[in-house]
Short mmCIF file of C-alpha atoms in Angstrom, two decimals:
data_model
loop_
_atom_site.label_atom_id
_atom_site.label_comp_id
_atom_site.label_asym_id
_atom_site.label_seq_id
_atom_site.Cartn_x
_atom_site.Cartn_y
_atom_site.Cartn_z
CA UNK S 1 -23.73 -11.60 -7.76
CA UNK S 2 -25.15 -12.32 -11.20
CA UNK S 3 -23.28 -9.30 -12.46
CA UNK S 4 -19.97 -10.88 -11.61
CA UNK S 5 -20.82 -14.07 -13.49
CA UNK S 6 -21.94 -12.32 -16.67
CA UNK S 7 -18.58 -10.57 -16.95
CA UNK S 8 -16.92 -13.84 -17.95
CA UNK S 9 -19.52 -14.70 -20.57
CA UNK S 10 -18.46 -12.74 -23.64
CA UNK S 11 -14.70 -12.40 -23.46
CA UNK S 12 -13.64 -14.54 -26.46
CA UNK S 13 -15.26 -12.38 -29.12
CA UNK S 14 -14.31 -9.17 -27.38
CA UNK S 15 -10.70 -10.28 -27.05
CA UNK S 16 -10.23 -10.43 -30.83
CA UNK S 17 -11.82 -7.11 -31.56
CA UNK S 18 -9.67 -5.60 -28.83
CA UNK S 19 -6.53 -7.13 -30.37
CA UNK S 20 -7.46 -5.77 -33.76
CA UNK S 21 -7.98 -2.31 -32.31
CA UNK S 22 -4.61 -2.51 -30.55
CA UNK S 23 -2.93 -3.45 -33.84
CA UNK S 24 -4.51 -0.46 -35.58
CA UNK S 25 -3.39 1.79 -32.75
CA UNK S 26 0.14 0.43 -33.08
CA UNK S 27 0.12 1.11 -36.84
CA UNK S 28 -0.94 4.70 -36.29
CA UNK S 29 1.74 5.29 -33.69
CA UNK S 30 4.39 4.00 -36.16
CA UNK S 31 3.43 6.64 -38.70
CA UNK S 32 5.32 9.68 -37.33
CA UNK S 33 8.45 7.55 -37.03
CA UNK S 34 8.24 6.49 -40.67
CA UNK S 35 7.63 10.07 -41.78
CA UNK S 36 10.69 11.19 -39.83
CA UNK S 37 12.88 8.49 -41.39
CA UNK S 38 11.71 9.31 -44.92
CA UNK S 39 12.30 13.02 -44.35
CA UNK S 40 15.73 12.32 -42.92
CA UNK S 41 16.65 10.18 -45.91
CA UNK S 42 15.41 12.86 -48.31
CA UNK S 43 16.93 15.84 -46.52
CA UNK S 44 20.34 14.27 -46.07
CA UNK S 45 22.58 15.63 -48.84
CA UNK S 46 19.83 18.04 -49.95
CA UNK S 47 19.14 20.30 -46.97
CA UNK S 48 22.01 19.29 -44.73
CA UNK S 49 25.38 17.82 -45.58
CA UNK S 50 25.49 14.05 -45.09
CA UNK S 51 28.69 14.39 -43.09
CA UNK S 52 26.61 15.99 -40.28
CA UNK S 53 23.56 13.77 -40.12
CA UNK S 54 24.34 10.64 -42.16
CA UNK S 55 21.16 8.98 -43.46
CA UNK S 56 18.99 6.02 -42.42
CA UNK S 57 20.12 3.69 -45.22
CA UNK S 58 23.77 4.40 -44.46
CA UNK S 59 23.19 3.75 -40.77
CA UNK S 60 21.38 0.51 -41.51
CA UNK S 61 24.22 -0.58 -43.78
CA UNK S 62 26.72 0.36 -41.09
CA UNK S 63 24.84 -1.64 -38.46
CA UNK S 64 24.73 -4.68 -40.73
CA UNK S 65 28.45 -4.39 -41.41
CA UNK S 66 29.26 -4.04 -37.71
CA UNK S 67 27.40 -7.24 -36.86
CA UNK S 68 28.53 -9.14 -39.98
CA UNK S 69 32.20 -8.46 -39.20
CA UNK S 70 31.61 -9.03 -35.47
CA UNK S 71 33.44 -5.79 -34.78
CA UNK S 72 30.73 -4.47 -32.47
CA UNK S 73 30.22 -7.64 -30.42
CA UNK S 74 32.95 -7.06 -27.78
CA UNK S 75 31.71 -3.48 -27.32
CA UNK S 76 28.16 -4.70 -26.84
CA UNK S 77 29.21 -7.31 -24.32
CA UNK S 78 31.28 -4.85 -22.29
CA UNK S 79 28.59 -2.19 -22.20
CA UNK S 80 25.91 -4.80 -21.50
CA UNK S 81 27.86 -6.12 -18.52
CA UNK S 82 28.44 -2.64 -17.16
CA UNK S 83 24.77 -1.76 -17.51
CA UNK S 84 23.46 -4.90 -15.87
CA UNK S 85 25.98 -4.84 -13.02
CA UNK S 86 25.64 -1.11 -12.39
CA UNK S 87 21.87 -1.29 -12.46
CA UNK S 88 21.57 -4.33 -10.22
CA UNK S 89 24.02 -3.01 -7.64
CA UNK S 90 22.38 0.43 -7.67
CA UNK S 91 18.86 -0.97 -7.30
CA UNK S 92 19.88 -3.41 -4.55
CA UNK S 93 21.68 -0.66 -2.62
CA UNK S 94 18.80 1.76 -3.12
CA UNK S 95 16.17 -0.70 -1.97
CA UNK S 96 18.13 -1.80 1.09
CA UNK S 97 19.20 1.72 2.06
CA UNK S 98 15.82 3.28 1.36
CA UNK S 99 14.04 0.52 3.24
CA UNK S 100 16.31 0.73 6.29
CA UNK S 101 16.02 4.51 6.55
CA UNK S 102 12.32 4.42 5.77
CA UNK S 103 11.65 1.97 8.58
CA UNK S 104 13.89 3.59 11.19
CA UNK S 105 13.25 7.26 11.94
CA UNK S 106 16.41 7.30 14.06
CA UNK S 107 18.64 6.08 11.21
CA UNK S 108 16.88 8.52 8.90
CA UNK S 109 17.63 11.46 11.19
CA UNK S 110 21.32 10.56 11.24
CA UNK S 111 21.89 9.66 7.60
CA UNK S 112 19.36 11.62 5.60
CA UNK S 113 21.38 14.88 5.60
CA UNK S 114 24.40 13.01 4.24
CA UNK S 115 22.41 11.29 1.54
CA UNK S 116 20.89 14.66 0.65
CA UNK S 117 24.34 16.24 0.40
CA UNK S 118 25.68 13.46 -1.83
CA UNK S 119 22.52 13.60 -3.89
CA UNK S 120 23.36 17.22 -4.70
CA UNK S 121 26.71 16.32 -6.28
CA UNK S 122 26.47 15.97 -10.06
CA UNK S 123 27.40 12.32 -10.31
CA UNK S 124 29.07 12.83 -13.67
CA UNK S 125 31.73 14.90 -11.93
CA UNK S 126 32.71 11.72 -10.09
CA UNK S 127 33.74 9.96 -13.32
CA UNK S 128 37.41 11.02 -13.24
CA UNK S 129 37.63 10.03 -9.57
CA UNK S 130 36.17 6.60 -10.25
CA UNK S 131 38.67 6.09 -13.07
CA UNK S 132 41.43 6.69 -10.53
CA UNK S 133 39.83 4.37 -7.98
CA UNK S 134 38.58 1.54 -10.15
CA UNK S 135 40.76 1.77 -13.27
CA UNK S 136 39.75 2.18 -16.88
CA UNK S 137 38.09 -1.25 -17.04
CA UNK S 138 34.46 -2.00 -16.31
CA UNK S 139 34.75 -1.27 -12.57
CA UNK S 140 34.64 2.52 -12.92
CA UNK S 141 31.60 2.40 -15.24
CA UNK S 142 29.73 0.03 -12.96
CA UNK S 143 30.46 2.35 -10.04
CA UNK S 144 29.23 5.42 -11.91
CA UNK S 145 26.08 3.74 -13.19
CA UNK S 146 25.24 2.21 -9.83
CA UNK S 147 25.64 5.46 -7.94
CA UNK S 148 23.28 7.23 -10.34
CA UNK S 149 20.75 4.41 -10.04
CA UNK S 150 21.18 4.22 -6.27
CA UNK S 151 19.97 7.73 -5.50
CA UNK S 152 16.87 7.50 -7.65
CA UNK S 153 15.83 4.15 -6.23
CA UNK S 154 16.82 5.17 -2.71
CA UNK S 155 14.58 8.22 -2.67
CA UNK S 156 11.62 6.42 -4.13
CA UNK S 157 11.87 3.50 -1.73
CA UNK S 158 12.51 5.80 1.22
CA UNK S 159 9.40 7.88 0.59
CA UNK S 160 7.41 4.77 -0.33
CA UNK S 161 8.19 3.06 2.95
CA UNK S 162 7.54 6.24 4.92
CA UNK S 163 4.14 6.71 3.33
CA UNK S 164 2.85 3.32 4.46
CA UNK S 165 -0.38 3.83 6.40
CA UNK S 166 0.38 3.63 10.12
CA UNK S 167 -3.09 2.24 10.85
CA UNK S 168 -2.55 -0.63 8.43
CA UNK S 169 0.72 -1.45 10.17
CA UNK S 170 -0.92 -1.37 13.62
CA UNK S 171 -3.76 -3.51 12.37
CA UNK S 172 -1.32 -6.11 11.06
CA UNK S 173 0.51 -6.11 14.40
CA UNK S 174 -2.75 -6.84 16.22
CA UNK S 175 -3.46 -9.61 13.69
CA UNK S 176 -0.32 -11.30 14.95
CA UNK S 177 2.55 -10.05 12.78
CA UNK S 178 6.16 -9.88 13.89
CA UNK S 179 8.64 -7.42 12.33
CA UNK S 180 9.77 -9.78 9.57
CA UNK S 181 6.17 -10.54 8.61
CA UNK S 182 5.42 -6.82 8.56
CA UNK S 183 8.19 -6.36 6.01
CA UNK S 184 6.87 -9.04 3.65
CA UNK S 185 3.15 -8.55 4.03
CA UNK S 186 2.90 -4.79 4.48
CA UNK S 187 5.93 -2.60 3.91
CA UNK S 188 7.36 -4.13 0.74
CA UNK S 189 4.06 -4.56 -1.11
CA UNK S 190 2.89 -1.11 -0.02
CA UNK S 191 6.15 0.42 -1.23
CA UNK S 192 6.29 -1.65 -4.42
CA UNK S 193 4.72 1.01 -6.69
CA UNK S 194 7.46 3.40 -5.54
CA UNK S 195 10.17 0.78 -5.94
CA UNK S 196 9.02 0.02 -9.49
CA UNK S 197 8.80 3.72 -10.32
CA UNK S 198 12.36 4.24 -9.10
CA UNK S 199 13.54 1.24 -11.10
CA UNK S 200 11.93 2.55 -14.27
CA UNK S 201 13.28 6.05 -13.82
CA UNK S 202 16.75 4.65 -13.15
CA UNK S 203 17.06 2.81 -16.48
CA UNK S 204 18.16 5.78 -18.64
CA UNK S 205 20.39 7.01 -15.81
CA UNK S 206 22.31 3.77 -15.73
CA UNK S 207 22.99 4.24 -19.45
CA UNK S 208 24.17 7.81 -18.86
CA UNK S 209 26.50 6.61 -16.11
CA UNK S 210 28.04 3.90 -18.27
CA UNK S 211 28.44 6.05 -21.38
CA UNK S 212 29.94 9.01 -19.52
CA UNK S 213 32.35 6.59 -17.89
CA UNK S 214 33.30 5.14 -21.25
CA UNK S 215 33.68 8.59 -22.83
CA UNK S 216 36.00 9.60 -20.00
CA UNK S 217 38.36 6.69 -20.36
CA UNK S 218 37.93 3.10 -21.41
CA UNK S 219 39.32 0.13 -23.33
CA UNK S 220 36.09 -1.18 -24.79
CA UNK S 221 32.37 -0.43 -24.97
CA UNK S 222 29.74 1.38 -26.99
CA UNK S 223 30.71 4.74 -25.48
CA UNK S 224 34.24 4.27 -26.71
CA UNK S 225 32.93 3.15 -30.11
CA UNK S 226 30.76 6.27 -30.44
CA UNK S 227 33.60 8.47 -29.27
CA UNK S 228 35.98 6.99 -31.86
CA UNK S 229 33.37 7.18 -34.63
CA UNK S 230 32.88 10.88 -33.92
CA UNK S 231 36.59 11.63 -33.86
CA UNK S 232 36.96 9.98 -37.29
CA UNK S 233 34.02 11.95 -38.73
CA UNK S 234 31.86 8.85 -39.11
CA UNK S 235 28.29 10.02 -38.36
CA UNK S 236 26.82 6.68 -39.51
CA UNK S 237 28.97 5.00 -36.86
CA UNK S 238 27.83 7.47 -34.17
CA UNK S 239 24.19 6.92 -35.03
CA UNK S 240 24.68 3.14 -35.17
CA UNK S 241 26.12 3.28 -31.65
CA UNK S 242 23.25 5.44 -30.42
CA UNK S 243 20.71 3.03 -31.91
CA UNK S 244 22.35 0.13 -30.11
CA UNK S 245 22.13 2.09 -26.84
CA UNK S 246 18.49 2.74 -27.57
CA UNK S 247 18.10 -1.01 -28.02
CA UNK S 248 19.45 -1.57 -24.50
CA UNK S 249 17.01 0.95 -23.05
CA UNK S 250 14.05 -0.53 -24.93
CA UNK S 251 14.84 -4.04 -23.74
CA UNK S 252 15.23 -2.81 -20.15
CA UNK S 253 11.96 -0.88 -20.35
CA UNK S 254 10.20 -3.94 -21.71
CA UNK S 255 11.47 -6.10 -18.85
CA UNK S 256 10.57 -3.44 -16.29
CA UNK S 257 7.09 -3.18 -17.78
CA UNK S 258 6.58 -6.92 -17.41
CA UNK S 259 7.79 -6.83 -13.83
CA UNK S 260 5.47 -3.92 -13.13
CA UNK S 261 2.42 -5.68 -14.56
CA UNK S 262 3.28 -8.73 -12.53
CA UNK S 263 3.90 -7.04 -9.20
CA UNK S 264 1.24 -4.36 -9.47
CA UNK S 265 -1.59 -6.36 -10.99
CA UNK S 266 -3.66 -5.54 -7.91
CA UNK S 267 -3.69 -1.88 -8.93
CA UNK S 268 -5.36 -2.50 -12.28
CA UNK S 269 -7.26 -5.75 -12.02
CA UNK S 270 -8.59 -7.04 -15.33
CA UNK S 271 -12.07 -8.08 -14.23
CA UNK S 272 -14.93 -5.65 -13.78
CA UNK S 273 -16.02 -4.81 -10.27
CA UNK S 274 -19.40 -6.19 -9.20
CA UNK S 275 -22.07 -3.52 -8.88
CA UNK S 276 -22.83 -3.78 -5.16
CA UNK S 277 -23.53 -5.96 -2.14
CA UNK T 1 -12.53 -9.27 39.26
CA UNK T 2 -13.06 -12.65 37.66
CA UNK T 3 -15.65 -13.01 34.95
CA UNK T 4 -14.49 -9.87 33.18
CA UNK T 5 -12.87 -10.25 29.81
CA UNK T 6 -11.81 -6.68 29.42
CA UNK T 7 -11.49 -4.09 32.19
CA UNK T 8 -10.64 -0.41 31.82
CA UNK T 9 -9.46 0.87 35.17
CA UNK T 10 -9.04 4.59 35.84
CA UNK T 11 -7.84 5.38 32.36
CA UNK T 12 -6.33 8.83 31.85
CA UNK T 13 -4.61 10.04 28.73
CA UNK T 14 -2.73 13.25 27.99
CA UNK T 15 -1.46 14.21 24.57
CA UNK T 16 1.23 16.77 23.84
CA UNK T 17 -0.21 19.72 21.95
CA UNK T 18 1.78 20.42 18.81
CA UNK T 19 4.05 23.45 18.97
CA UNK T 20 3.29 24.94 22.38
CA UNK T 21 4.80 22.04 24.34
CA UNK T 22 1.73 21.95 26.58
CA UNK T 23 -0.33 18.89 27.30
CA UNK T 24 -3.98 18.35 26.68
CA UNK T 25 -6.00 15.97 28.81
CA UNK T 26 -8.20 13.75 26.67
CA UNK T 27 -9.39 11.00 28.99
CA UNK T 28 -9.88 11.53 32.71
CA UNK T 29 -10.42 8.53 34.93
CA UNK T 30 -12.52 6.17 32.82
CA UNK T 31 -13.47 2.81 34.30
CA UNK T 32 -15.78 0.18 32.90
CA UNK T 33 -15.59 -3.47 32.00
CA UNK T 34 -17.07 -6.08 29.73
CA UNK T 35 -18.25 -9.56 30.59
CA UNK T 36 -17.80 -12.55 28.26
CA UNK T 37 -19.93 -12.28 25.15
CA UNK T 38 -21.18 -8.82 26.05
CA UNK T 39 -21.72 -6.16 23.42
CA UNK T 40 -20.58 -2.82 24.82
CA UNK T 41 -21.16 0.35 22.85
CA UNK T 42 -19.09 3.42 23.68
CA UNK T 43 -20.59 6.73 22.61
CA UNK T 44 -19.43 10.28 23.08
CA UNK T 45 -19.04 13.53 21.18
CA UNK T 46 -16.38 13.58 18.48
CA UNK T 47 -12.85 14.13 19.72
CA UNK T 48 -13.62 12.77 23.18
CA UNK T 49 -11.13 9.93 22.91
CA UNK T 50 -13.43 6.98 22.24
CA UNK T 51 -11.04 5.51 19.68
CA UNK T 52 -8.15 6.07 22.05
CA UNK T 53 -9.72 3.56 24.43
CA UNK T 54 -9.73 0.93 21.68
CA UNK T 55 -6.09 1.67 20.85
CA UNK T 56 -5.28 0.98 24.50
CA UNK T 57 -7.21 -2.29 24.53
CA UNK T 58 -5.23 -3.32 21.43
CA UNK T 59 -1.99 -2.40 23.19
CA UNK T 60 -1.10 0.15 20.52
CA UNK T 61 -1.11 3.00 23.02
CA UNK T 62 -0.25 2.97 26.71
CA UNK T 63 -2.50 5.06 28.95
CA UNK T 64 -0.90 7.91 30.88
CA UNK T 65 -2.76 6.81 34.00
CA UNK T 66 -4.62 3.62 34.89
CA UNK T 67 -4.50 0.37 32.94
CA UNK T 68 -6.47 -2.00 30.73
CA UNK T 69 -6.69 -5.64 31.72
CA UNK T 70 -7.50 -8.48 29.37
CA UNK T 71 -8.43 -11.61 31.33
CA UNK T 72 -6.78 -10.03 34.35
CA UNK T 73 -3.47 -9.45 32.54
CA UNK T 74 -2.40 -5.82 32.21
CA UNK T 75 -1.90 -4.93 28.57
CA UNK T 76 1.62 -3.59 28.12
CA UNK T 77 2.41 -4.48 24.51
CA UNK T 78 0.51 -5.15 21.26
CA UNK T 79 -2.44 -7.33 22.23
CA UNK T 80 -2.64 -10.05 19.59
CA UNK T 81 -5.47 -11.82 21.37
CA UNK T 82 -8.02 -9.23 20.25
CA UNK T 83 -9.49 -8.38 16.86
CA UNK T 84 -9.65 -4.84 15.51
CA UNK T 85 -12.14 -3.58 12.93
CA UNK T 86 -11.15 -0.05 11.92
CA UNK T 87 -13.25 2.81 10.58
CA UNK T 88 -12.10 2.24 7.01
CA UNK T 89 -12.09 -1.39 5.91
CA UNK T 90 -8.29 -1.30 5.53
CA UNK T 91 -8.07 -4.47 3.49
CA UNK T 92 -4.63 -4.98 1.96
CA UNK T 93 -5.08 -3.72 -1.61
CA UNK T 94 -2.35 -6.05 -2.90
CA UNK T 95 -4.06 -9.16 -1.59
CA UNK T 96 -7.24 -10.79 -2.85
CA UNK T 97 -10.17 -11.15 -0.48
CA UNK T 98 -9.12 -14.74 0.17
CA UNK T 99 -5.53 -13.72 0.94
CA UNK T 100 -6.73 -10.85 3.12
CA UNK T 101 -8.90 -13.06 5.28
CA UNK T 102 -6.18 -15.70 5.39
CA UNK T 103 -3.43 -13.34 6.56
CA UNK T 104 -4.03 -13.49 10.33
CA UNK T 105 -3.86 -17.29 10.11
CA UNK T 106 -0.67 -17.13 8.04
CA UNK T 107 0.86 -14.78 10.60
CA UNK T 108 -0.11 -17.22 13.34
CA UNK T 109 1.41 -20.18 11.45
CA UNK T 110 -1.86 -22.09 11.16
CA UNK T 111 -1.37 -25.12 8.85
CA UNK T 112 -2.54 -24.58 5.26
CA UNK T 113 -5.37 -27.09 5.32
CA UNK T 114 -6.94 -25.69 8.45
CA UNK T 115 -6.49 -22.20 7.01
CA UNK T 116 -8.49 -23.03 3.91
CA UNK T 117 -11.40 -24.38 5.93
CA UNK T 118 -11.49 -21.45 8.36
CA UNK T 119 -11.18 -18.85 5.60
CA UNK T 120 -13.99 -20.43 3.58
CA UNK T 121 -16.17 -20.46 6.67
CA UNK T 122 -15.47 -16.82 7.56
CA UNK T 123 -16.05 -15.62 3.99
CA UNK T 124 -19.29 -17.50 3.81
CA UNK T 125 -20.40 -16.16 7.19
CA UNK T 126 -20.18 -12.56 5.96
CA UNK T 127 -21.89 -13.43 2.67
CA UNK T 128 -18.94 -12.97 0.32
CA UNK T 129 -18.76 -16.48 -1.09
CA UNK T 130 -17.80 -16.28 -4.77
CA UNK T 131 -15.68 -13.13 -4.36
CA UNK T 132 -12.57 -14.86 -2.97
CA UNK T 133 -10.35 -13.88 -5.88
CA UNK T 134 -11.39 -10.24 -6.11
CA UNK T 135 -9.04 -7.47 -5.12
CA UNK T 136 -10.40 -4.93 -2.62
CA UNK T 137 -10.67 -2.16 -5.23
CA UNK T 138 -13.08 -4.40 -7.14
CA UNK T 139 -15.41 -4.61 -4.15
CA UNK T 140 -17.99 -2.08 -2.96
CA UNK T 141 -17.59 -0.27 0.36
CA UNK T 142 -20.03 -2.61 2.10
CA UNK T 143 -18.28 -5.68 0.73
CA UNK T 144 -14.91 -4.38 1.84
CA UNK T 145 -16.33 -3.86 5.30
CA UNK T 146 -17.60 -7.44 5.31
CA UNK T 147 -14.15 -8.59 4.25
CA UNK T 148 -12.64 -6.63 7.10
CA UNK T 149 -15.01 -8.30 9.57
CA UNK T 150 -14.30 -11.75 8.12
CA UNK T 151 -10.59 -11.08 8.50
CA UNK T 152 -11.18 -10.48 12.21
CA UNK T 153 -13.62 -13.35 12.82
CA UNK T 154 -11.34 -15.85 11.09
CA UNK T 155 -8.93 -16.17 14.02
CA UNK T 156 -11.71 -16.18 16.61
CA UNK T 157 -10.50 -13.49 19.00
CA UNK T 158 -12.55 -13.41 22.21
CA UNK T 159 -12.64 -9.60 22.10
CA UNK T 160 -13.48 -7.61 18.99
CA UNK T 161 -12.76 -3.89 19.01
CA UNK T 162 -14.78 -1.93 16.47
CA UNK T 163 -14.03 1.73 15.76
CA UNK T 164 -17.07 3.33 14.13
CA UNK T 165 -17.05 0.49 11.63
CA UNK T 166 -20.19 1.53 9.78
CA UNK T 167 -19.68 5.29 9.88
CA UNK T 168 -18.57 5.55 6.27
CA UNK T 169 -21.37 3.40 4.80
CA UNK T 170 -24.61 4.60 3.25
CA UNK T 171 -27.78 4.28 5.35
CA UNK T 172 -29.16 1.09 3.75
CA UNK T 173 -25.85 -0.80 3.71
CA UNK T 174 -25.36 0.28 7.26
CA UNK T 175 -28.60 -1.28 8.49
CA UNK T 176 -27.86 -4.52 6.66
CA UNK T 177 -24.42 -4.59 8.24
CA UNK T 178 -25.81 -3.89 11.70
CA UNK T 179 -28.23 -6.75 11.30
CA UNK T 180 -25.45 -9.10 10.17
CA UNK T 181 -23.16 -7.98 12.95
CA UNK T 182 -25.85 -8.78 15.51
CA UNK T 183 -26.00 -12.34 14.20
CA UNK T 184 -22.26 -12.78 13.72
CA UNK T 185 -21.24 -11.51 17.13
CA UNK T 186 -23.83 -13.71 18.81
CA UNK T 187 -22.59 -16.74 16.84
CA UNK T 188 -18.94 -15.97 17.57
CA UNK T 189 -19.72 -15.46 21.26
CA UNK T 190 -17.10 -12.72 21.29
CA UNK T 191 -17.08 -9.70 23.54
CA UNK T 192 -17.50 -6.60 21.38
CA UNK T 193 -16.43 -3.05 22.22
CA UNK T 194 -18.17 -0.91 19.66
CA UNK T 195 -17.31 2.78 19.36
CA UNK T 196 -19.88 4.97 17.65
CA UNK T 197 -21.41 8.42 17.82
CA UNK T 198 -24.82 7.16 16.74
CA UNK T 199 -27.18 6.68 19.70
CA UNK T 200 -29.68 4.56 17.78
CA UNK T 201 -26.95 2.25 16.59
CA UNK T 202 -25.56 1.95 20.12
CA UNK T 203 -28.93 1.20 21.73
CA UNK T 204 -30.12 -1.26 19.11
CA UNK T 205 -26.89 -3.30 19.08
CA UNK T 206 -25.54 -3.16 22.61
CA UNK T 207 -26.06 -4.87 25.94
CA UNK T 208 -24.52 -1.84 27.63
CA UNK T 209 -23.95 1.71 26.50
CA UNK T 210 -21.02 3.60 27.96
CA UNK T 211 -21.42 7.37 27.58
CA UNK T 212 -18.38 9.65 27.61
CA UNK T 213 -18.41 13.41 28.08
CA UNK T 214 -16.63 16.06 26.07
CA UNK T 215 -12.90 16.52 26.46
CA UNK T 216 -11.46 15.94 29.01
CA UNK T 217 -13.70 12.88 28.90
CA UNK T 218 -15.19 11.35 31.97
CA UNK T 219 -17.60 8.48 32.14
CA UNK T 220 -21.08 9.98 32.32
CA UNK T 221 -23.09 6.78 32.52
CA UNK T 222 -22.93 3.05 31.91
CA UNK T 223 -26.46 2.00 30.99
CA UNK T 224 -27.67 -1.58 30.60
CA UNK T 225 -29.94 -2.15 27.60
CA UNK T 226 -32.15 -5.10 28.47
CA UNK T 227 -34.02 -5.52 25.22
CA UNK T 228 -34.83 -9.02 23.96
CA UNK T 229 -32.78 -10.38 21.04
CA UNK T 230 -32.77 -10.62 18.12
CA UNK T 231 -33.58 -6.95 17.69
CA UNK T 232 -34.99 -5.28 14.63
CA UNK T 233 -32.30 -2.89 13.40
CA UNK T 234 -34.33 -1.76 10.39
CA UNK T 235 -37.13 -0.28 12.50
CA UNK T 236 -35.43 0.19 15.86
CA UNK T 237 -38.35 2.09 17.42
CA UNK T 238 -40.59 -0.93 16.96
CA UNK T 239 -38.53 -3.00 19.40
CA UNK T 240 -40.51 -3.26 22.66
CA UNK T 241 -38.78 -1.14 25.27
CA UNK T 242 -36.55 0.63 22.76
CA UNK T 243 -38.00 4.05 23.41
CA UNK T 244 -37.32 3.93 27.15
CA UNK T 245 -33.80 2.65 26.56
CA UNK T 246 -33.15 5.35 23.98
CA UNK T 247 -34.48 8.01 26.35
CA UNK T 248 -32.27 6.78 29.15
CA UNK T 249 -29.20 7.23 26.94
CA UNK T 250 -30.37 10.44 25.31
CA UNK T 251 -31.19 12.17 28.61
CA UNK T 252 -27.54 11.76 29.60
CA UNK T 253 -26.08 12.46 26.17
CA UNK T 254 -28.13 15.58 25.34
CA UNK T 255 -26.19 17.72 27.82
CA UNK T 256 -23.08 17.12 25.70
CA UNK T 257 -24.82 18.15 22.51
CA UNK T 258 -26.49 21.25 24.00
CA UNK T 259 -23.10 22.61 24.95
CA UNK T 260 -21.90 22.31 21.38
CA UNK T 261 -25.11 23.82 20.00
CA UNK T 262 -24.79 26.94 22.18
CA UNK T 263 -21.47 27.94 20.63
#
């Protein structure tokens, strides 16, 4: 038991050296990115015509201009709304559907073949149909994004719930659990690594859904902005739009990472294990 | 039939064999019972259906023939009045030790204040005080096993079903655990049904040893072990009378092992 106590003794000093090391690591990982940007800047106009690849300074200037004039703001808001709504609806549907089918073998036998069949359809091919059903506003993009997110989350949750150890479930029943308590204390936490994995994997797919929807037909949004920039031979505009999309993905990944650390802290506890009995 | 906490009466169990559609008989007419506070060890060759008996007592499996009675009531659904200690510790990896031990009380809607007191007591009883906030993967195998036992003791079931609980532990940890279990079960006053394939363990811990045969299992013998307590689990052969008790069990059990050795 002394081992466990000594773990807490020296953390303050170690914390700083660890932070310093992390900073150095971060600096090193920035390096290839900087090299790429410098090369891009140099090559543009020398190796490749600027009209094809633009250049980092031009893109930066374009981004500044877009925000300064406020031109991009409505596009950002529209795309942001579509992403958030599509993602949330897709995740909610996936978790509920995957959980229900994972818990009930009978439901799974009936519905799994259908889900499988729909899973096989390339969702992008549904874009024109959704435009007809939900119009050219945000509805069709939300639908497309959420259906792409749904299947990923669904399958992860479904297999997560099915993989829950039967013995653990039985044990919890003997301890006094009813079905609702089983859900909260066993099934959901046991499936949470799968749920989180599905949620992380679904982030880029929600962006694909929204952008394909906007490319197909829309009034407003980053997809439309990129589409228009490309049709007016404005590569700086295209890249600016892509960078903004990247921004959405990075923010979403950051939030998902925080959620993951929070919900799955039991998988990688920070303290050292004690040596033995 | 009063005075018996748990009674197995003519238990038979068939399982469907995968593929062929046939049925295989695992248990064939097993009857024995346990009095209050008694420690009953069940031994038998592997695959003879020892664990199946525990599943029935917990109401997780219904016997094909016969029935199990708990305080005279036939068990026909999950039996939440018993405690179950499985082969693996099976602590919930997403809960700390404290939360693990607390869960049965949470499930039973015990008020928070009472929960805290009972959990602290149970954790202290198994010698894990100070590890309340550790997650199971931070604990050693022996400590996890202690946690698993605390999680069962905490709601004071009058019957504790143990399925080869120490099988996966190393020899030293195992003896320490056997010693602690002897104390804990006596303190708790609970009836224990302890499945094992280790004759020494069965004889040194139990008041009675129930011996099952190979599949299809029948009850070969139900032998009382009248050794004084507390018993020395570290040097079992030094307990007065141990040798005779061991011989009594072994003379019945050896026939089952000889058959396996011949093949």
